[in-house]
C-alpha positions as a Python dict, from the first residue, in 0.01 Angstrom:
ca = {
    (1, 'M'): (0, 0, 0),
    (2, 'S'): (134, 341, -97),
    (3, 'G'): (188, 614, 159),
    (4, 'H'): (-110, 805, 14),
    (5, 'D'): (-339, 503, 41),
    (6, 'A'): (-230, 437, 397),
    (7, 'R'): (-298, 794, 501),
    (8, 'L'): (-637, 785, 326),
    (9, 'T'): (-730, 464, 507),
    (10, 'E'): (-629, 621, 836),
    (11, 'L'): (-836, 932, 754),
    (12, 'Y'): (-1151, 726, 697),
    (13, 'R'): (-1086, 524, 1013),
    (14, 'D'): (-1060, 844, 1214),
    (15, 'F'): (-1380, 981, 1055),
    (16, 'D'): (-1554, 668, 1180),
    (17, 'A'): (-1398, 693, 1526),
    (18, 'Y'): (-1529, 1047, 1573),
    (19, 'G'): (-1878, 976, 1433),
    (20, 'L'): (-1825, 1159, 1104),
    (21, 'L'): (-1909, 1078, 742),
    (22, 'P'): (-1749, 1267, 452),
    (23, 'L'): (-1997, 1415, 205),
    (24, 'W'): (-1805, 1288, -97),
    (25, 'T'): (-1892, 929, -6),
    (26, 'Q'): (-2260, 1011, 57),
    (27, 'R'): (-2353, 1259, -216),
    (28, 'E'): (-2573, 1031, -431),
    (29, 'D'): (-2765, 904, -128),
    (30, 'L'): (-2812, 1249, 23),
    (31, 'M'): (-2910, 1443, -287),
    (32, 'P'): (-3060, 1227, -563),
    (33, 'V'): (-3181, 1393, -882),
    (34, 'T'): (-3542, 1309, -787),
    (35, 'P'): (-3692, 1161, -467),
    (36, 'R'): (-3619, 793, -406),
    (37, 'P'): (-3851, 699, -121),
    (38, 'A'): (-3816, 368, 58),
    (39, 'A'): (-4196, 333, 56),
    (40, 'V'): (-4342, 165, -252),
    (41, 'P'): (-4679, 193, -426),
    (42, 'H'): (-4904, -73, -278),
    (43, 'R'): (-5268, -186, -271),
    (44, 'W'): (-5455, -342, 19),
    (45, 'R'): (-5778, -525, -67),
    (46, 'W'): (-6072, -411, 144),
    (47, 'K'): (-6222, -760, 169),
    (48, 'E'): (-5899, -903, 308),
    (49, 'V'): (-5849, -620, 557),
    (50, 'Y'): (-6213, -626, 670),
    (51, 'D'): (-6217, -1004, 716),
    (52, 'L'): (-5912, -975, 943),
    (53, 'A'): (-6079, -690, 1134),
    (54, 'V'): (-6382, -912, 1198),
    (55, 'R'): (-6157, -1186, 1331),
    (56, 'A'): (-5977, -936, 1554),
    (57, 'G'): (-6316, -818, 1681),
    (58, 'D'): (-6388, -1170, 1806),
    (59, 'L'): (-6049, -1215, 1973),
    (60, 'V'): (-5910, -877, 2079),
    (61, 'P'): (-6093, -660, 2335),
    (62, 'V'): (-6114, -286, 2293),
    (63, 'G'): (-6022, -74, 2592),
    (64, 'R'): (-5724, 28, 2802),
    (65, 'G'): (-5413, -149, 2681),
    (66, 'G'): (-5526, -211, 2324),
    (67, 'E'): (-5704, 127, 2342),
    (68, 'R'): (-5820, 105, 1978),
    (69, 'R'): (-5883, -202, 1764),
    (70, 'A'): (-5703, -55, 1464),
    (71, 'I'): (-5517, -246, 1192),
    (72, 'S'): (-5252, -27, 1032),
    (73, 'L'): (-5140, -43, 670),
    (74, 'A'): (-4772, -143, 669),
    (75, 'N'): (-4593, -40, 350),
    (76, 'P'): (-4372, -327, 221),
    (77, 'G'): (-4092, -77, 158),
    (78, 'L'): (-4090, 21, 528),
    (79, 'P'): (-4051, -320, 695),
    (80, 'G'): (-4133, -338, 1061),
    (81, 'L'): (-4311, -1, 1062),
    (82, 'P'): (-4690, 47, 1077),
    (83, 'H'): (-4667, 331, 824),
    (84, 'A'): (-4843, 365, 489),
    (85, 'T'): (-4582, 621, 379),
    (86, 'P'): (-4295, 792, 567),
    (87, 'T'): (-4536, 1069, 678),
    (88, 'L'): (-4881, 907, 681),
    (89, 'W'): (-5045, 646, 903),
    (90, 'A'): (-5360, 470, 786),
    (91, 'A'): (-5560, 200, 960),
    (92, 'V'): (-5896, 28, 956),
    (93, 'Q'): (-6061, 59, 1297),
    (94, 'Y'): (-6328, -192, 1399),
    (95, 'L'): (-6587, -134, 1672),
    (96, 'G'): (-6815, -421, 1763),
    (97, 'P'): (-7183, -411, 1862),
    (98, 'N'): (-7246, -183, 2163),
    (99, 'E'): (-6873, -140, 2221),
    (100, 'V'): (-6709, 172, 2362),
    (101, 'A'): (-6362, 297, 2276),
    (102, 'P'): (-6244, 501, 2576),
    (103, 'V'): (-6142, 865, 2566),
    (104, 'H'): (-5787, 977, 2495),
    (105, 'R'): (-5604, 1255, 2315),
    (106, 'H'): (-5272, 1303, 2138),
    (107, 'S'): (-5067, 1566, 1963),
    (108, 'Q'): (-5110, 1399, 1624),
    (109, 'N'): (-5385, 1518, 1390),
    (110, 'A'): (-5641, 1255, 1291),
    (111, 'F'): (-5957, 1196, 1092),
    (112, 'R'): (-6203, 915, 1025),
    (113, 'F'): (-6360, 838, 688),
    (114, 'V'): (-6659, 604, 683),
    (115, 'L'): (-6689, 356, 397),
    (116, 'E'): (-7014, 201, 517),
    (117, 'G'): (-7245, 170, 813),
    (118, 'E'): (-7382, 400, 1080),
    (119, 'G'): (-7483, 393, 1444),
    (120, 'V'): (-7148, 499, 1592),
    (121, 'W'): (-7102, 836, 1759),
    (122, 'T'): (-6761, 984, 1828),
    (123, 'L'): (-6733, 1223, 2121),
    (124, 'V'): (-6488, 1502, 2027),
    (125, 'N'): (-6411, 1746, 2309),
    (126, 'G'): (-6747, 1656, 2462),
    (127, 'D'): (-6944, 1706, 2137),
    (128, 'P'): (-7128, 1393, 2010),
    (129, 'V'): (-7073, 1350, 1635),
    (130, 'A'): (-7264, 1093, 1428),
    (131, 'M'): (-7061, 875, 1191),
    (132, 'R'): (-7227, 768, 866),
    (133, 'R'): (-7130, 639, 523),
    (134, 'G'): (-6922, 890, 326),
    (135, 'D'): (-6869, 1125, 619),
    (136, 'L'): (-6531, 1276, 705),
    (137, 'L'): (-6490, 1326, 1082),
    (138, 'L'): (-6204, 1532, 1224),
    (139, 'T'): (-6004, 1483, 1543),
    (140, 'P'): (-5744, 1763, 1540),
    (141, 'G'): (-5436, 1731, 1756),
    (142, 'W'): (-5506, 1750, 2133),
    (143, 'A'): (-5881, 1696, 2091),
    (144, 'W'): (-6027, 1451, 2344),
    (145, 'H'): (-6213, 1171, 2162),
    (146, 'G'): (-6383, 837, 2223),
    (147, 'H'): (-6642, 633, 2031),
    (148, 'H'): (-6949, 426, 2111),
    (149, 'N'): (-7153, 190, 1895),
    (150, 'T'): (-7525, 213, 1967),
    (151, 'T'): (-7626, -82, 1747),
    (152, 'E'): (-7611, -461, 1735),
    (153, 'Q'): (-7394, -441, 1423),
    (154, 'P'): (-7018, -382, 1399),
    (155, 'M'): (-6875, -83, 1215),
    (156, 'A'): (-6536, -21, 1053),
    (157, 'W'): (-6381, 293, 911),
    (158, 'L'): (-6055, 440, 784),
    (159, 'D'): (-5833, 623, 1032),
    (160, 'G'): (-5572, 866, 900),
    (161, 'L'): (-5305, 1036, 1112),
    (162, 'D'): (-4970, 1211, 1080),
    (163, 'I'): (-4805, 969, 1327),
    (164, 'P'): (-4490, 900, 1118),
    (165, 'L'): (-4429, 1272, 1071),
    (166, 'S'): (-4475, 1333, 1442),
    (167, 'N'): (-4240, 1044, 1521),
    (168, 'A'): (-3972, 1183, 1289),
    (169, 'L'): (-3998, 1525, 1455),
    (170, 'N'): (-4014, 1382, 1810),
    (171, 'T'): (-4337, 1567, 1884),
    (172, 'E'): (-4542, 1271, 2010),
    (173, 'F'): (-4762, 1329, 2315),
    (174, 'F'): (-5045, 1108, 2443),
    (175, 'Q'): (-5285, 1133, 2735),
    (176, 'F'): (-5551, 897, 2870),
    (177, 'G'): (-5893, 1035, 2951),
    (178, 'P'): (-6178, 882, 3153),
    (179, 'D'): (-6243, 509, 3111),
    (180, 'S'): (-6603, 577, 3004),
    (181, 'L'): (-6779, 837, 2793),
    (182, 'D'): (-6949, 1115, 2986),
    (183, 'D'): (-7199, 1172, 2705),
    (184, 'R'): (-7380, 884, 2529),
    (185, 'S'): (-7632, 1105, 2352),
    (186, 'T'): (-7695, 1056, 1980),
    (187, 'P'): (-7789, 1391, 1820),
    (188, 'E'): (-7850, 1410, 1446),
    (189, 'R'): (-7606, 1702, 1421),
    (190, 'S'): (-7313, 1794, 1642),
    (191, 'R'): (-7288, 2133, 1808),
    (192, 'A'): (-6990, 2215, 1583),
    (193, 'E'): (-7202, 2151, 1272),
    (194, 'R'): (-7487, 2362, 1405),
    (195, 'L'): (-7246, 2652, 1456),
    (196, 'W'): (-7004, 2619, 1162),
    (197, 'G'): (-7179, 2402, 903),
    (198, 'H'): (-7350, 2674, 698),
    (199, 'P'): (-7199, 2750, 352),
    (200, 'G'): (-7028, 3088, 339),
    (201, 'L'): (-7152, 3191, 684),
    (202, 'R'): (-6924, 3254, 980),
    (203, 'P'): (-7071, 3302, 1328),
    (204, 'V'): (-7006, 3656, 1452),
    (205, 'S'): (-6974, 3514, 1804),
    (206, 'A'): (-6658, 3326, 1699),
    (207, 'T'): (-6315, 3479, 1723),
    (208, 'A'): (-6210, 3688, 1423),
    (209, 'T'): (-5872, 3513, 1414),
    (210, 'D'): (-5836, 3224, 1172),
    (211, 'L'): (-5796, 2893, 1352),
    (212, 'P'): (-5510, 2658, 1254),
    (213, 'K'): (-5745, 2360, 1236),
    (214, 'S'): (-6108, 2336, 1136),
    (215, 'P'): (-6368, 2381, 1410),
    (216, 'L'): (-6613, 2177, 1199),
    (217, 'A'): (-6631, 1823, 1337),
    (218, 'A'): (-6799, 1655, 1039),
    (219, 'Y'): (-6812, 1695, 663),
    (220, 'R'): (-7125, 1513, 551),
    (221, 'W'): (-7149, 1291, 245),
    (222, 'E'): (-7468, 1454, 126),
    (223, 'H'): (-7281, 1784, 80),
    (224, 'T'): (-6972, 1621, -75),
    (225, 'D'): (-7184, 1421, -319),
    (226, 'A'): (-7385, 1729, -419),
    (227, 'A'): (-7068, 1931, -487),
    (228, 'L'): (-6916, 1658, -706),
    (229, 'R'): (-7241, 1606, -894),
    (230, 'A'): (-7275, 1981, -959),
    (231, 'Q'): (-6927, 2002, -1111),
    (232, 'L'): (-7007, 1729, -1363),
    (233, 'E'): (-7346, 1887, -1441),
    (234, 'L'): (-7170, 2217, -1514),
    (235, 'E'): (-6933, 2033, -1746),
    (236, 'D'): (-7233, 1884, -1930),
    (237, 'E'): (-7367, 2237, -1975),
    (238, 'G'): (-7035, 2364, -2111),
    (239, 'H'): (-6927, 2561, -1804),
    (240, 'P'): (-6599, 2540, -1605),
    (241, 'G'): (-6584, 2359, -1272),
    (242, 'V'): (-6415, 2020, -1315),
    (243, 'T'): (-6046, 1974, -1253),
    (244, 'A'): (-6007, 1787, -1584),
    (245, 'P'): (-6249, 1637, -1839),
    (246, 'G'): (-6479, 1396, -1657),
    (247, 'H'): (-6297, 1453, -1327),
    (248, 'A'): (-6467, 1636, -1039),
    (249, 'A'): (-6281, 1697, -713),
    (250, 'V'): (-6327, 1883, -385),
    (251, 'R'): (-6098, 1960, -93),
    (252, 'F'): (-6217, 1964, 268),
    (253, 'T'): (-6127, 2302, 415),
    (254, 'N'): (-6115, 2500, 737),
    (255, 'P'): (-6417, 2739, 730),
    (256, 'T'): (-6225, 3005, 925),
    (257, 'S'): (-5941, 3036, 672),
    (258, 'G'): (-6002, 2832, 358),
    (259, 'D'): (-5687, 2631, 435),
    (260, 'D'): (-5682, 2254, 468),
    (261, 'A'): (-5915, 2117, 735),
    (262, 'L'): (-5614, 1978, 924),
    (263, 'P'): (-5279, 2161, 934),
    (264, 'T'): (-5068, 1859, 835),
    (265, 'I'): (-5309, 1649, 627),
    (266, 'R'): (-5492, 1728, 303),
    (267, 'T'): (-5826, 1553, 250),
    (268, 'E'): (-6008, 1536, -83),
    (269, 'M'): (-6287, 1355, -265),
    (270, 'H'): (-6267, 1273, -637),
    (271, 'R'): (-6525, 1150, -885),
    (272, 'L'): (-6443, 1021, -1235),
    (273, 'R'): (-6709, 961, -1495),
    (274, 'A'): (-6734, 615, -1645),
    (275, 'G'): (-6449, 581, -1894),
    (276, 'A'): (-6265, 892, -1773),
    (277, 'S'): (-5898, 888, -1682),
    (278, 'T'): (-5646, 1124, -1523),
    (279, 'R'): (-5317, 1216, -1685),
    (280, 'A'): (-5003, 1051, -1551),
    (281, 'A'): (-4847, 1272, -1284),
    (282, 'R'): (-4580, 1279, -1014),
    (283, 'E'): (-4562, 1500, -706),
    (284, 'S'): (-4326, 1543, -410),
    (285, 'A'): (-4601, 1455, -162),
    (286, 'S'): (-4730, 1115, -53),
    (287, 'S'): (-5093, 1006, -50),
    (288, 'V'): (-5325, 727, 53),
    (289, 'W'): (-5636, 661, -158),
    (290, 'Q'): (-5951, 466, -76),
    (291, 'V'): (-6209, 357, -331),
    (292, 'F'): (-6542, 474, -194),
    (293, 'E'): (-6755, 340, -480),
    (294, 'G'): (-6692, 185, -821),
    (295, 'D'): (-6395, 10, -977),
    (296, 'G'): (-6110, 95, -1205),
    (297, 'V'): (-5735, 79, -1256),
    (298, 'F'): (-5449, 268, -1089),
    (299, 'H'): (-5134, 280, -1302),
    (300, 'L'): (-4853, 311, -1044),
    (301, 'D'): (-4507, 361, -1192),
    (302, 'G'): (-4632, 186, -1503),
    (303, 'K'): (-4786, -113, -1324),
    (304, 'A'): (-5162, -162, -1365),
    (305, 'V'): (-5338, -228, -1033),
    (306, 'E'): (-5707, -323, -1034),
    (307, 'V'): (-5914, -157, -760),
    (308, 'A'): (-6266, -211, -627),
    (309, 'R'): (-6487, -74, -353),
    (310, 'G'): (-6299, -14, -28),
    (311, 'D'): (-5951, -93, -159),
    (312, 'L'): (-5668, 121, -21),
    (313, 'L'): (-5355, 237, -203),
    (314, 'A'): (-5033, 404, -92),
    (315, 'V'): (-4874, 641, -344),
    (316, 'P'): (-4531, 757, -217),
    (317, 'S'): (-4356, 1077, -321),
    (318, 'W'): (-4268, 1095, -691),
    (319, 'A'): (-4448, 772, -782),
    (320, 'E'): (-4620, 816, -1116),
    (321, 'V'): (-4995, 765, -1092),
    (322, 'R'): (-5270, 756, -1353),
    (323, 'I'): (-5628, 651, -1279),
    (324, 'E'): (-5887, 496, -1513),
    (325, 'A'): (-6254, 459, -1423),
    (326, 'R'): (-6469, 178, -1556),
    (327, 'G'): (-6802, 290, -1420),
    (328, 'Q'): (-6834, 604, -1209),
    (329, 'L'): (-6543, 598, -965),
    (330, 'D'): (-6550, 782, -631),
    (331, 'L'): (-6219, 813, -447),
    (332, 'F'): (-6117, 956, -110),
    (333, 'R'): (-5758, 1079, -79),
    (334, 'F'): (-5544, 1212, 203),
    (335, 'G'): (-5187, 1334, 181),
    (336, 'D'): (-4906, 1532, 341),
    (337, 'H'): (-4939, 1825, 96),
    (338, 'P'): (-4989, 2103, 356),
    (339, 'V'): (-4652, 2020, 514),
    (340, 'M'): (-4469, 2007, 181),
    (341, 'E'): (-4625, 2333, 65),
    (342, 'R'): (-4545, 2522, 385),
    (343, 'L'): (-4185, 2402, 370),
    (344, 'N'): (-4163, 2502, 1),
    (345, 'L'): (-4085, 2140, -87),
    (346, 'Y'): (-4389, 2066, -304),
    (347, 'L'): (-4312, 2004, -671),
    (348, 'T'): (-4479, 1820, -955),
    (349, 'D'): (-4330, 1678, -1272),
    (350, 'R'): (-4444, 2002, -1437),
    (351, 'T'): (-4277, 2234, -1183),
    (352, 'N'): (-3956, 2045, -1099),
    (353, 'P'): (-3668, 2276, -1210),
    (354, 'A'): (-3441, 1975, -1268),
    (355, 'T'): (-3665, 1856, -1549),
    (356, 'S'): (-3772, 2193, -1686),
    (357, 'E'): (-3671, 2272, -2040),
    (358, 'G'): (-3350, 2473, -2065),
    (359, 'T'): (-3228, 2397, -1711),
    (360, 'T'): (-2853, 2358, -1681),
    (361, 'R'): (-2743, 2073, -1456),
}
């Protein structure tokens, strides 16, 4: 070994001894030309997940210890982690007949989206909120919440949280509440809906300052469905409104500011006409999709994935996605877009400077 090689070997050994890594050996891993997430595009079949949830309902009690009977989506690219993507946690929660999930709260933001069923009320900061098919229910960070099933039938829904993001930032906090729910009432509409659920109207009694998270506890399917239907009717009449031909979409927003309903999670509903398709696209944000109704095909990085009612899909950052609808296809999506936008890290394949025409590398 030459004197130079010996000194170089000693240099690298000393780097290691002092807990250092030279940039010139890490550059490709640290700064790739485009994102290279460990998470991979993946589909979970609703029937398979639900059947396992039913089995868990027979064997696993809900309550202190288990706290929630929730089955998380574990991305194959993130082995050993209950994460759908590096920033998003998704799970199917199952509540059996007449069961109660006790009250707790946490720093992470959360929501519930109901694929089917009714008869469960969630108690959010003491406000009873009905859960029904197609509804989006919010549990912002630090909100006390518990659930109770008033029927003889089980109910399952999609939970979405920013747990992986919170874990990465070391901002996780959790607190137990009472073992039982103080309020078992079952009102048709929550107090939050009665105050905030009127289009374009803000209560004068509320603070004039915009709130960082939506005060509206529930976004009802009847309103979401009507908005999507109206967009497609306007398209039929030759007026603007759809996001692309045959593609209606809405975003759930904070009525005090117009921002996303949750500060770290974007929530949307999409409807594609029969035979419609989206263009192939990439974005530097990750998403989880659930098929609410209909069937079709997701093209994920060129691979065709058949989807049907209830199926769930993870779409990591910079994965190419294109969607085709067979019949009418209704899709719920949540993603980490608010975080990426606020950090000025959100790009698409149309806005990425590294792929823009005339860019010098």
